[in-house]
Amino acid sequence: MNGRISRITGRIAVAALAAAATLSLGGVPAGADPANSPAAPVAPVAPGVTVPDLKTDDGSYIQSVAATDSRHVVFTVYSAAMNQTFPVDVQRPEDTSESRSTLYLLNGAGGGVDAATWQLRTDALSFLSDKNINVVQIIGGAFSWYTDWMQADKSLGVNKWSTYLGKELPPLMDAALGSNGNNAIAGISMAGLPVLNSVIFNPGLFKSAAVYSGFFQTTTPLAREAIKMVTELYGGGKVENMWGPEGGPVWAANDPTLNAEKLRGTNLFISTGNGIPGTFDMPGARGRMEKPEDTAKTVALGSIIEANCELSTVILQKRLESMNIPATFEFRSSGTHIWGYWQDDLKASWPVLAKGLFPDA
């Protein structure tokens, strides 16, 4: 284990030197093209979708729903925990004649309000369109780590995303979609922590979980720096508002590697590249967002991030192995932090996700 970690750490150092020579840290490589969110659609409601007369225990409810076409709807959900409304994009199953399972799909650091989304950068929705499931895409939570913050932040506002993901949204979606209660959750990059923590904090809610190029520790120095980079450098927030002083008890409570026992019984899939540029790290390759002339510096930063993801994934793997907790790990032989790889990873994870979505199959 120590030799493997040392080799990964060495690659991180090499990637950092390359980045220092070519890069100005101006944005998150997987979400570096911010755009305004589209206006909520006003088309008629799709068949089989309702606005239920339901409030959660804390007073959250669905405010409205509108269809974009016969398969896609946008809900406006009021979160009592955050005292805000958020859009929720849903792809309906092809066959709605009976109750169906639900996959919750999280984006990365941009929170799905920029151009870095599953819908815009991959064929994920097309791939999932014949699986007869509801696909619920979370919109909002940029740079927040989709967690419950201890206090409001001057730049990032009020964030209670753990409550939203685990307590507020699922019962509302079940009621509105008539789903069968078999849920799975998946996400990229920043979503790695909250995907696993959603399993840990809500026993039995999510039967499968998949993470592509994520981080899985909060208490190591390297992990803390990665968390600060996303929240402070890119988001302009303060991590002390999120979990209190660094190294405090709330940081440990949000560390899925420390709390791995509560992952037992969940179908787990974890994938990562290693920071070595590969097929999708050329100008204009699938999933790339930057201008071709900016690819070199974007790849340099993505190399550092992905090498750190590999290291974090190895640490999680060793922890789960030591506890005899089954999980499927996929370590790609190349690849940086970009959508081209995540499109393939989602497809590779489908058999694991399906175990939770179709437990009786």
mmCIF file of C-alpha atoms in Angstrom:
data_model
loop_
_atom_site.group_PDB
_atom_site.id
_atom_site.type_symbol
_atom_site.label_atom_id
_atom_site.label_comp_id
_atom_site.label_asym_id
_atom_site.label_seq_id
_atom_site.Cartn_x
_atom_site.Cartn_y
_atom_site.Cartn_z
ATOM 1 C CA MET A 1 0.000 0.000 0.000
ATOM 2 C CA ASN A 2 2.731 2.492 0.964
ATOM 3 C CA GLY A 3 4.582 1.928 -2.333
ATOM 4 C CA ARG A 4 1.434 2.494 -4.365
ATOM 5 C CA ILE A 5 0.585 5.671 -2.471
ATOM 6 C CA SER A 6 4.156 6.917 -2.903
ATOM 7 C CA ARG A 7 3.941 6.392 -6.675
ATOM 8 C CA ILE A 8 0.663 8.299 -6.833
ATOM 9 C CA THR A 9 2.077 11.107 -4.687
ATOM 10 C CA GLY A 10 5.013 11.312 -7.079
ATOM 11 C CA ARG A 11 2.675 11.713 -10.043
ATOM 12 C CA ILE A 12 0.844 14.494 -8.189
ATOM 13 C CA ALA A 13 4.129 16.332 -7.708
ATOM 14 C CA VAL A 14 5.073 15.984 -11.393
ATOM 15 C CA ALA A 15 1.628 17.169 -12.486
ATOM 16 C CA ALA A 16 1.860 20.132 -10.129
ATOM 17 C CA LEU A 17 5.172 21.206 -11.641
ATOM 18 C CA ALA A 18 3.714 20.981 -15.141
ATOM 19 C CA ALA A 19 0.691 22.991 -14.099
ATOM 20 C CA ALA A 20 2.796 25.665 -12.466
ATOM 21 C CA ALA A 21 4.539 26.254 -15.781
ATOM 22 C CA THR A 22 1.386 26.508 -17.889
ATOM 23 C CA LEU A 23 -1.595 27.337 -15.731
ATOM 24 C CA SER A 24 -3.417 30.287 -14.289
ATOM 25 C CA LEU A 25 -5.927 28.958 -11.777
ATOM 26 C CA GLY A 26 -8.996 30.622 -13.220
ATOM 27 C CA GLY A 27 -11.669 27.958 -12.876
ATOM 28 C CA VAL A 28 -12.656 24.359 -12.306
ATOM 29 C CA PRO A 29 -11.656 22.302 -15.374
ATOM 30 C CA ALA A 30 -14.918 20.345 -15.453
ATOM 31 C CA GLY A 31 -17.038 23.447 -14.994
ATOM 32 C CA ALA A 32 -15.101 26.391 -16.328
ATOM 33 C CA ASP A 33 -17.804 27.804 -18.589
ATOM 34 C CA PRO A 34 -20.443 29.392 -16.334
ATOM 35 C CA ALA A 35 -23.820 30.190 -17.861
ATOM 36 C CA ASN A 36 -27.133 31.387 -16.601
ATOM 37 C CA SER A 37 -29.671 28.720 -15.755
ATOM 38 C CA PRO A 38 -32.395 28.348 -18.387
ATOM 39 C CA ALA A 39 -35.806 29.708 -17.568
ATOM 40 C CA ALA A 40 -38.288 27.197 -16.169
ATOM 41 C CA PRO A 41 -40.428 25.647 -18.924
ATOM 42 C CA VAL A 42 -44.149 26.283 -19.006
ATOM 43 C CA ALA A 43 -45.374 23.371 -21.118
ATOM 44 C CA PRO A 44 -48.240 21.122 -19.916
ATOM 45 C CA VAL A 45 -47.511 18.576 -17.212
ATOM 46 C CA ALA A 46 -46.436 15.149 -18.450
ATOM 47 C CA PRO A 47 -48.835 12.235 -17.910
ATOM 48 C CA GLY A 48 -48.382 10.452 -14.600
ATOM 49 C CA VAL A 49 -46.642 13.384 -12.909
ATOM 50 C CA THR A 50 -48.427 15.380 -10.220
ATOM 51 C CA VAL A 51 -47.819 18.083 -7.666
ATOM 52 C CA PRO A 52 -48.677 16.108 -4.534
ATOM 53 C CA ASP A 53 -50.524 17.609 -1.600
ATOM 54 C CA LEU A 54 -47.595 16.762 0.636
ATOM 55 C CA LYS A 55 -45.162 18.533 2.897
ATOM 56 C CA THR A 56 -42.159 16.883 4.499
ATOM 57 C CA ASP A 57 -41.693 16.963 8.256
ATOM 58 C CA ASP A 58 -39.804 20.245 8.013
ATOM 59 C CA GLY A 59 -42.311 21.869 5.629
ATOM 60 C CA SER A 60 -40.679 21.320 2.232
ATOM 61 C CA TYR A 61 -42.985 20.894 -0.752
ATOM 62 C CA ILE A 62 -43.210 20.909 -4.538
ATOM 63 C CA GLN A 63 -44.285 24.341 -5.709
ATOM 64 C CA SER A 64 -44.861 23.545 -9.377
ATOM 65 C CA VAL A 65 -44.047 21.177 -12.227
ATOM 66 C CA ALA A 66 -43.830 21.728 -15.962
ATOM 67 C CA ALA A 67 -43.048 19.421 -18.868
ATOM 68 C CA THR A 68 -40.411 20.106 -21.486
ATOM 69 C CA ASP A 69 -41.582 17.101 -23.522
ATOM 70 C CA SER A 70 -43.317 13.761 -22.962
ATOM 71 C CA ARG A 71 -40.323 12.340 -21.042
ATOM 72 C CA HIS A 72 -38.832 15.349 -19.245
ATOM 73 C CA VAL A 73 -40.214 17.538 -16.475
ATOM 74 C CA VAL A 74 -38.841 20.278 -14.252
ATOM 75 C CA PHE A 75 -40.054 20.521 -10.675
ATOM 76 C CA THR A 76 -39.704 23.633 -8.562
ATOM 77 C CA VAL A 77 -39.078 22.432 -5.015
ATOM 78 C CA TYR A 78 -39.180 24.556 -1.894
ATOM 79 C CA SER A 79 -36.551 23.536 0.638
ATOM 80 C CA ALA A 80 -37.570 24.550 4.143
ATOM 81 C CA ALA A 81 -34.049 23.885 5.410
ATOM 82 C CA MET A 82 -32.633 26.477 3.011
ATOM 83 C CA ASN A 83 -35.765 28.645 2.657
ATOM 84 C CA GLN A 84 -35.258 28.621 -1.110
ATOM 85 C CA THR A 85 -36.720 27.003 -4.200
ATOM 86 C CA PHE A 86 -34.648 24.887 -6.585
ATOM 87 C CA PRO A 87 -35.332 23.335 -9.983
ATOM 88 C CA VAL A 88 -35.126 19.553 -10.268
ATOM 89 C CA ASP A 89 -34.800 18.036 -13.739
ATOM 90 C CA VAL A 90 -36.399 14.616 -14.176
ATOM 91 C CA GLN A 91 -36.306 12.163 -17.044
ATOM 92 C CA ARG A 92 -39.293 9.843 -16.835
ATOM 93 C CA PRO A 93 -39.175 6.126 -17.688
ATOM 94 C CA GLU A 94 -40.236 4.982 -21.105
ATOM 95 C CA ASP A 95 -42.982 2.851 -19.565
ATOM 96 C CA THR A 96 -44.930 4.502 -16.748
ATOM 97 C CA SER A 97 -47.596 1.838 -16.450
ATOM 98 C CA GLU A 98 -46.173 0.793 -13.071
ATOM 99 C CA SER A 99 -44.061 2.228 -10.282
ATOM 100 C CA ARG A 100 -40.418 2.665 -11.198
ATOM 101 C CA SER A 101 -37.080 3.101 -9.434
ATOM 102 C CA THR A 102 -35.177 6.378 -9.194
ATOM 103 C CA LEU A 103 -31.569 7.317 -9.860
ATOM 104 C CA TYR A 104 -30.417 10.593 -8.291
ATOM 105 C CA LEU A 105 -27.668 12.101 -10.456
ATOM 106 C CA LEU A 106 -25.355 14.812 -9.081
ATOM 107 C CA ASN A 107 -23.097 17.141 -11.034
ATOM 108 C CA GLY A 108 -19.751 18.483 -9.847
ATOM 109 C CA ALA A 109 -18.492 21.741 -8.394
ATOM 110 C CA GLY A 110 -20.732 23.931 -10.544
ATOM 111 C CA GLY A 111 -23.878 22.411 -9.069
ATOM 112 C CA GLY A 112 -25.529 21.914 -12.447
ATOM 113 C CA VAL A 113 -26.190 25.632 -12.955
ATOM 114 C CA ASP A 114 -23.291 26.104 -15.373
ATOM 115 C CA ALA A 115 -22.416 24.301 -18.603
ATOM 116 C CA ALA A 116 -20.760 21.367 -16.827
ATOM 117 C CA THR A 117 -23.686 18.963 -16.562
ATOM 118 C CA TRP A 118 -24.507 15.381 -17.399
ATOM 119 C CA GLN A 119 -27.146 16.630 -19.804
ATOM 120 C CA LEU A 120 -24.862 18.967 -21.762
ATOM 121 C CA ARG A 121 -21.552 17.091 -21.666
ATOM 122 C CA THR A 122 -22.480 13.416 -21.966
ATOM 123 C CA ASP A 123 -25.001 11.023 -23.472
ATOM 124 C CA ALA A 124 -26.037 9.896 -19.981
ATOM 125 C CA LEU A 125 -29.735 10.649 -20.410
ATOM 126 C CA SER A 126 -29.811 8.863 -23.744
ATOM 127 C CA PHE A 127 -28.049 5.851 -22.205
ATOM 128 C CA LEU A 128 -30.510 5.781 -19.304
ATOM 129 C CA SER A 129 -33.593 6.431 -21.439
ATOM 130 C CA ASP A 130 -34.392 2.754 -22.023
ATOM 131 C CA LYS A 131 -33.691 1.605 -18.452
ATOM 132 C CA ASN A 132 -37.255 2.293 -17.225
ATOM 133 C CA ILE A 133 -36.168 4.442 -14.299
ATOM 134 C CA ASN A 134 -36.717 7.992 -13.158
ATOM 135 C CA VAL A 135 -33.522 10.045 -13.459
ATOM 136 C CA VAL A 136 -33.528 12.958 -11.004
ATOM 137 C CA GLN A 137 -30.862 15.598 -11.645
ATOM 138 C CA ILE A 138 -30.068 17.877 -8.712
ATOM 139 C CA ILE A 139 -29.698 21.553 -9.647
ATOM 140 C CA GLY A 140 -27.952 23.949 -7.242
ATOM 141 C CA GLY A 141 -25.328 23.730 -4.514
ATOM 142 C CA ALA A 142 -22.312 25.053 -6.422
ATOM 143 C CA PHE A 143 -19.055 24.751 -4.430
ATOM 144 C CA SER A 144 -20.990 23.613 -1.336
ATOM 145 C CA TRP A 145 -19.959 19.935 -1.252
ATOM 146 C CA TYR A 146 -23.726 19.244 -1.053
ATOM 147 C CA THR A 147 -23.465 19.234 2.718
ATOM 148 C CA ASP A 148 -25.182 20.922 5.658
ATOM 149 C CA TRP A 149 -23.247 24.074 6.520
ATOM 150 C CA MET A 150 -23.049 25.152 10.130
ATOM 151 C CA GLN A 151 -23.837 28.774 9.273
ATOM 152 C CA ALA A 152 -24.682 30.992 6.330
ATOM 153 C CA ASP A 153 -21.805 32.110 4.121
ATOM 154 C CA LYS A 154 -21.356 35.604 2.712
ATOM 155 C CA SER A 155 -20.632 34.267 -0.785
ATOM 156 C CA LEU A 156 -22.454 30.916 -0.908
ATOM 157 C CA GLY A 157 -25.448 31.672 1.295
ATOM 158 C CA VAL A 158 -27.415 29.048 3.238
ATOM 159 C CA ASN A 159 -26.544 25.439 2.413
ATOM 160 C CA LYS A 160 -28.365 22.461 3.869
ATOM 161 C CA TRP A 161 -27.879 20.086 0.983
ATOM 162 C CA SER A 162 -27.457 16.939 3.031
ATOM 163 C CA THR A 163 -30.911 17.523 4.493
ATOM 164 C CA TYR A 164 -32.296 18.326 1.044
ATOM 165 C CA LEU A 165 -30.834 15.189 -0.578
ATOM 166 C CA GLY A 166 -31.712 12.800 2.202
ATOM 167 C CA LYS A 167 -34.819 14.125 3.935
ATOM 168 C CA GLU A 168 -36.638 16.679 1.814
ATOM 169 C CA LEU A 169 -36.414 15.693 -1.831
ATOM 170 C CA PRO A 170 -36.854 11.872 -1.886
ATOM 171 C CA PRO A 171 -40.344 11.707 -0.311
ATOM 172 C CA LEU A 172 -41.507 14.526 -2.580
ATOM 173 C CA MET A 173 -40.160 12.779 -5.679
ATOM 174 C CA ASP A 174 -41.698 9.463 -4.599
ATOM 175 C CA ALA A 175 -45.085 11.114 -4.286
ATOM 176 C CA ALA A 176 -44.849 13.143 -7.498
ATOM 177 C CA LEU A 177 -43.478 10.340 -9.663
ATOM 178 C CA GLY A 178 -45.232 7.396 -8.057
ATOM 179 C CA SER A 179 -41.878 5.674 -7.671
ATOM 180 C CA ASN A 180 -41.351 2.346 -5.943
ATOM 181 C CA GLY A 181 -38.800 3.409 -3.320
ATOM 182 C CA ASN A 182 -35.788 1.677 -4.877
ATOM 183 C CA ASN A 183 -33.222 4.456 -5.140
ATOM 184 C CA ALA A 184 -29.626 4.804 -6.288
ATOM 185 C CA ILE A 185 -27.336 7.820 -6.295
ATOM 186 C CA ALA A 186 -24.338 8.743 -8.456
ATOM 187 C CA GLY A 187 -22.105 11.736 -9.037
ATOM 188 C CA ILE A 188 -18.768 13.124 -10.136
ATOM 189 C CA SER A 189 -15.902 15.000 -8.539
ATOM 190 C CA MET A 190 -17.205 17.215 -5.687
ATOM 191 C CA ALA A 191 -20.227 14.918 -5.448
ATOM 192 C CA GLY A 192 -18.075 11.998 -4.275
ATOM 193 C CA LEU A 193 -18.285 12.919 -0.601
ATOM 194 C CA PRO A 194 -22.031 13.667 -0.574
ATOM 195 C CA VAL A 195 -22.916 10.570 -2.598
ATOM 196 C CA LEU A 196 -21.350 8.318 0.025
ATOM 197 C CA ASN A 197 -22.489 10.509 2.913
ATOM 198 C CA SER A 198 -26.049 10.366 1.605
ATOM 199 C CA VAL A 199 -25.815 6.599 2.035
ATOM 200 C CA ILE A 200 -24.241 6.921 5.484
ATOM 201 C CA PHE A 201 -26.656 9.543 6.826
ATOM 202 C CA ASN A 202 -29.822 7.893 5.445
ATOM 203 C CA PRO A 203 -29.657 4.144 6.068
ATOM 204 C CA GLY A 204 -31.628 2.162 3.517
ATOM 205 C CA LEU A 205 -32.568 5.121 1.325
ATOM 206 C CA PHE A 206 -30.047 4.444 -1.442
ATOM 207 C CA LYS A 207 -29.404 0.815 -2.351
ATOM 208 C CA SER A 208 -26.596 1.559 -4.821
ATOM 209 C CA ALA A 209 -24.062 4.366 -5.090
ATOM 210 C CA ALA A 210 -21.501 5.255 -7.759
ATOM 211 C CA VAL A 211 -18.799 7.916 -7.756
ATOM 212 C CA TYR A 212 -16.583 8.908 -10.650
ATOM 213 C CA SER A 213 -13.340 10.793 -9.810
ATOM 214 C CA GLY A 214 -14.355 11.746 -6.298
ATOM 215 C CA PHE A 215 -12.774 12.582 -2.953
ATOM 216 C CA PHE A 216 -13.523 10.397 0.061
ATOM 217 C CA GLN A 217 -11.665 11.871 3.029
ATOM 218 C CA THR A 218 -12.055 15.130 4.932
ATOM 219 C CA THR A 219 -9.512 14.719 7.734
ATOM 220 C CA THR A 220 -6.210 14.321 5.879
ATOM 221 C CA PRO A 221 -4.141 17.414 4.975
ATOM 222 C CA LEU A 222 -4.418 16.712 1.239
ATOM 223 C CA ALA A 223 -8.187 16.254 1.445
ATOM 224 C CA ARG A 224 -8.635 19.469 3.405
ATOM 225 C CA GLU A 225 -6.673 21.387 0.763
ATOM 226 C CA ALA A 226 -8.844 19.926 -2.013
ATOM 227 C CA ILE A 227 -11.996 20.903 -0.141
ATOM 228 C CA LYS A 228 -10.697 24.423 0.461
ATOM 229 C CA MET A 229 -9.718 24.801 -3.192
ATOM 230 C CA VAL A 230 -13.246 24.088 -4.386
ATOM 231 C CA THR A 231 -15.075 26.125 -1.738
ATOM 232 C CA GLU A 232 -12.692 29.041 -1.239
ATOM 233 C CA LEU A 233 -10.675 29.450 -4.440
ATOM 234 C CA TYR A 234 -13.528 28.788 -6.864
ATOM 235 C CA GLY A 235 -16.609 29.485 -4.768
ATOM 236 C CA GLY A 236 -15.373 32.384 -2.660
ATOM 237 C CA GLY A 237 -16.770 30.785 0.495
ATOM 238 C CA LYS A 238 -15.191 29.879 3.825
ATOM 239 C CA VAL A 239 -14.858 26.271 4.937
ATOM 240 C CA GLU A 240 -15.159 27.354 8.575
ATOM 241 C CA ASN A 241 -18.774 28.244 7.803
ATOM 242 C CA MET A 242 -19.247 24.771 6.400
ATOM 243 C CA TRP A 243 -17.819 22.471 9.075
ATOM 244 C CA GLY A 244 -16.187 24.726 11.647
ATOM 245 C CA PRO A 245 -12.451 24.825 12.420
ATOM 246 C CA GLU A 246 -10.345 22.489 10.306
ATOM 247 C CA GLY A 247 -9.862 19.142 11.982
ATOM 248 C CA GLY A 248 -12.895 19.584 14.217
ATOM 249 C CA PRO A 249 -15.563 16.958 14.914
ATOM 250 C CA VAL A 250 -17.884 18.010 12.063
ATOM 251 C CA TRP A 251 -15.094 17.433 9.550
ATOM 252 C CA ALA A 252 -14.687 13.890 10.895
ATOM 253 C CA ALA A 253 -18.448 13.303 10.859
ATOM 254 C CA ASN A 254 -18.431 14.035 7.118
ATOM 255 C CA ASP A 255 -15.537 11.693 6.299
ATOM 256 C CA PRO A 256 -16.974 8.592 4.553
ATOM 257 C CA THR A 257 -13.704 6.711 4.899
ATOM 258 C CA LEU A 258 -13.778 7.098 8.680
ATOM 259 C CA ASN A 259 -17.468 6.183 8.753
ATOM 260 C CA ALA A 260 -17.231 3.390 6.203
ATOM 261 C CA GLU A 261 -19.022 0.808 8.352
ATOM 262 C CA LYS A 262 -22.301 2.499 7.416
ATOM 263 C CA LEU A 263 -21.626 1.776 3.740
ATOM 264 C CA ARG A 264 -21.950 -1.951 4.373
ATOM 265 C CA GLY A 265 -24.795 -3.516 2.424
ATOM 266 C CA THR A 266 -24.836 -0.850 -0.301
ATOM 267 C CA ASN A 267 -23.839 -1.731 -3.860
ATOM 268 C CA LEU A 268 -20.781 0.479 -4.441
ATOM 269 C CA PHE A 269 -18.946 1.472 -7.619
ATOM 270 C CA ILE A 270 -15.937 3.820 -7.526
ATOM 271 C CA SER A 271 -13.828 4.824 -10.538
ATOM 272 C CA THR A 272 -10.898 7.146 -11.131
ATOM 273 C CA GLY A 273 -8.220 8.035 -13.631
ATOM 274 C CA ASN A 274 -4.632 8.642 -12.599
ATOM 275 C CA GLY A 275 -3.809 12.064 -14.034
ATOM 276 C CA ILE A 276 -1.893 10.755 -17.052
ATOM 277 C CA PRO A 277 -3.408 12.426 -20.150
ATOM 278 C CA GLY A 278 -5.357 10.016 -22.317
ATOM 279 C CA THR A 279 -7.944 9.740 -25.066
ATOM 280 C CA PHE A 280 -10.125 12.654 -23.975
ATOM 281 C CA ASP A 281 -7.312 15.058 -23.119
ATOM 282 C CA MET A 282 -6.765 16.336 -26.642
ATOM 283 C CA PRO A 283 -8.193 19.642 -27.957
ATOM 284 C CA GLY A 284 -11.791 19.174 -29.055
ATOM 285 C CA ALA A 285 -12.111 15.674 -27.579
ATOM 286 C CA ARG A 286 -15.414 14.402 -26.216
ATOM 287 C CA GLY A 287 -16.510 16.215 -23.085
ATOM 288 C CA ARG A 288 -13.988 19.046 -23.306
ATOM 289 C CA MET A 289 -15.289 22.528 -22.546
ATOM 290 C CA GLU A 290 -12.402 24.935 -22.991
ATOM 291 C CA LYS A 291 -11.163 26.590 -26.172
ATOM 292 C CA PRO A 292 -8.609 24.370 -27.976
ATOM 293 C CA GLU A 293 -5.817 26.829 -27.233
ATOM 294 C CA ASP A 294 -6.561 26.432 -23.500
ATOM 295 C CA THR A 295 -6.529 22.638 -23.439
ATOM 296 C CA ALA A 296 -2.911 22.279 -22.297
ATOM 297 C CA LYS A 297 -3.357 24.337 -19.141
ATOM 298 C CA THR A 298 -6.753 22.786 -18.411
ATOM 299 C CA VAL A 299 -5.296 19.295 -18.755
ATOM 300 C CA ALA A 300 -2.428 20.283 -16.452
ATOM 301 C CA LEU A 301 -4.838 21.245 -13.683
ATOM 302 C CA GLY A 302 -7.021 18.221 -14.391
ATOM 303 C CA SER A 303 -3.956 15.987 -14.023
ATOM 304 C CA ILE A 304 -3.337 17.256 -10.493
ATOM 305 C CA ILE A 305 -6.972 16.874 -9.490
ATOM 306 C CA GLU A 306 -7.303 13.378 -10.933
ATOM 307 C CA ALA A 307 -4.077 12.139 -9.365
ATOM 308 C CA ASN A 308 -5.456 13.315 -6.025
ATOM 309 C CA CYS A 309 -8.710 11.491 -6.785
ATOM 310 C CA GLU A 310 -6.749 8.302 -7.436
ATOM 311 C CA LEU A 311 -4.917 8.655 -4.128
ATOM 312 C CA SER A 312 -8.173 9.273 -2.262
ATOM 313 C CA THR A 313 -9.763 6.275 -3.999
ATOM 314 C CA VAL A 314 -6.874 3.985 -3.042
ATOM 315 C CA ILE A 315 -7.223 5.034 0.604
ATOM 316 C CA LEU A 316 -10.961 4.272 0.504
ATOM 317 C CA GLN A 317 -10.348 0.936 -1.211
ATOM 318 C CA LYS A 318 -7.868 -0.166 1.443
ATOM 319 C CA ARG A 319 -10.258 0.881 4.193
ATOM 320 C CA LEU A 320 -13.171 -1.076 2.719
ATOM 321 C CA GLU A 321 -10.968 -4.120 2.118
ATOM 322 C CA SER A 322 -9.774 -4.053 5.726
ATOM 323 C CA MET A 323 -13.406 -4.093 6.843
ATOM 324 C CA ASN A 324 -14.533 -6.755 4.343
ATOM 325 C CA ILE A 325 -17.023 -4.359 2.759
ATOM 326 C CA PRO A 326 -17.555 -5.324 -0.906
ATOM 327 C CA ALA A 327 -17.185 -2.642 -3.569
ATOM 328 C CA THR A 328 -16.340 -2.443 -7.259
ATOM 329 C CA PHE A 329 -13.320 -0.256 -8.031
ATOM 330 C CA GLU A 330 -12.179 0.722 -11.504
ATOM 331 C CA PHE A 331 -8.754 2.327 -11.846
ATOM 332 C CA ARG A 332 -8.334 3.605 -15.376
ATOM 333 C CA SER A 333 -4.838 3.456 -16.900
ATOM 334 C CA SER A 334 -5.022 7.101 -17.923
ATOM 335 C CA GLY A 335 -7.269 10.139 -17.822
ATOM 336 C CA THR A 336 -7.647 13.526 -16.179
ATOM 337 C CA HIS A 337 -10.633 15.266 -14.618
ATOM 338 C CA ILE A 338 -13.088 15.624 -17.503
ATOM 339 C CA TRP A 339 -16.486 14.483 -18.784
ATOM 340 C CA GLY A 340 -15.310 12.198 -21.570
ATOM 341 C CA TYR A 341 -14.169 9.653 -19.011
ATOM 342 C CA TRP A 342 -17.196 10.052 -16.759
ATOM 343 C CA GLN A 343 -19.557 9.209 -19.606
ATOM 344 C CA ASP A 344 -17.814 5.840 -19.933
ATOM 345 C CA ASP A 345 -17.638 5.392 -16.160
ATOM 346 C CA LEU A 346 -21.391 5.848 -15.789
ATOM 347 C CA LYS A 347 -21.986 3.091 -18.320
ATOM 348 C CA ALA A 348 -19.448 0.841 -16.608
ATOM 349 C CA SER A 349 -21.233 1.391 -13.289
ATOM 350 C CA TRP A 350 -24.689 0.520 -14.601
ATOM 351 C CA PRO A 351 -24.622 -3.175 -13.507
ATOM 352 C CA VAL A 352 -23.847 -2.035 -9.937
ATOM 353 C CA LEU A 353 -26.478 0.697 -9.967
ATOM 354 C CA ALA A 354 -29.016 -1.749 -11.396
ATOM 355 C CA LYS A 355 -28.551 -4.093 -8.437
ATOM 356 C CA GLY A 356 -30.106 -1.456 -6.208
ATOM 357 C CA LEU A 357 -32.630 -0.144 -8.689
ATOM 358 C CA PHE A 358 -33.905 -3.629 -9.535
ATOM 359 C CA PRO A 359 -33.260 -5.650 -6.354
ATOM 360 C CA ASP A 360 -35.685 -8.398 -7.344
ATOM 361 C CA ALA A 361 -34.289 -8.904 -10.842
#
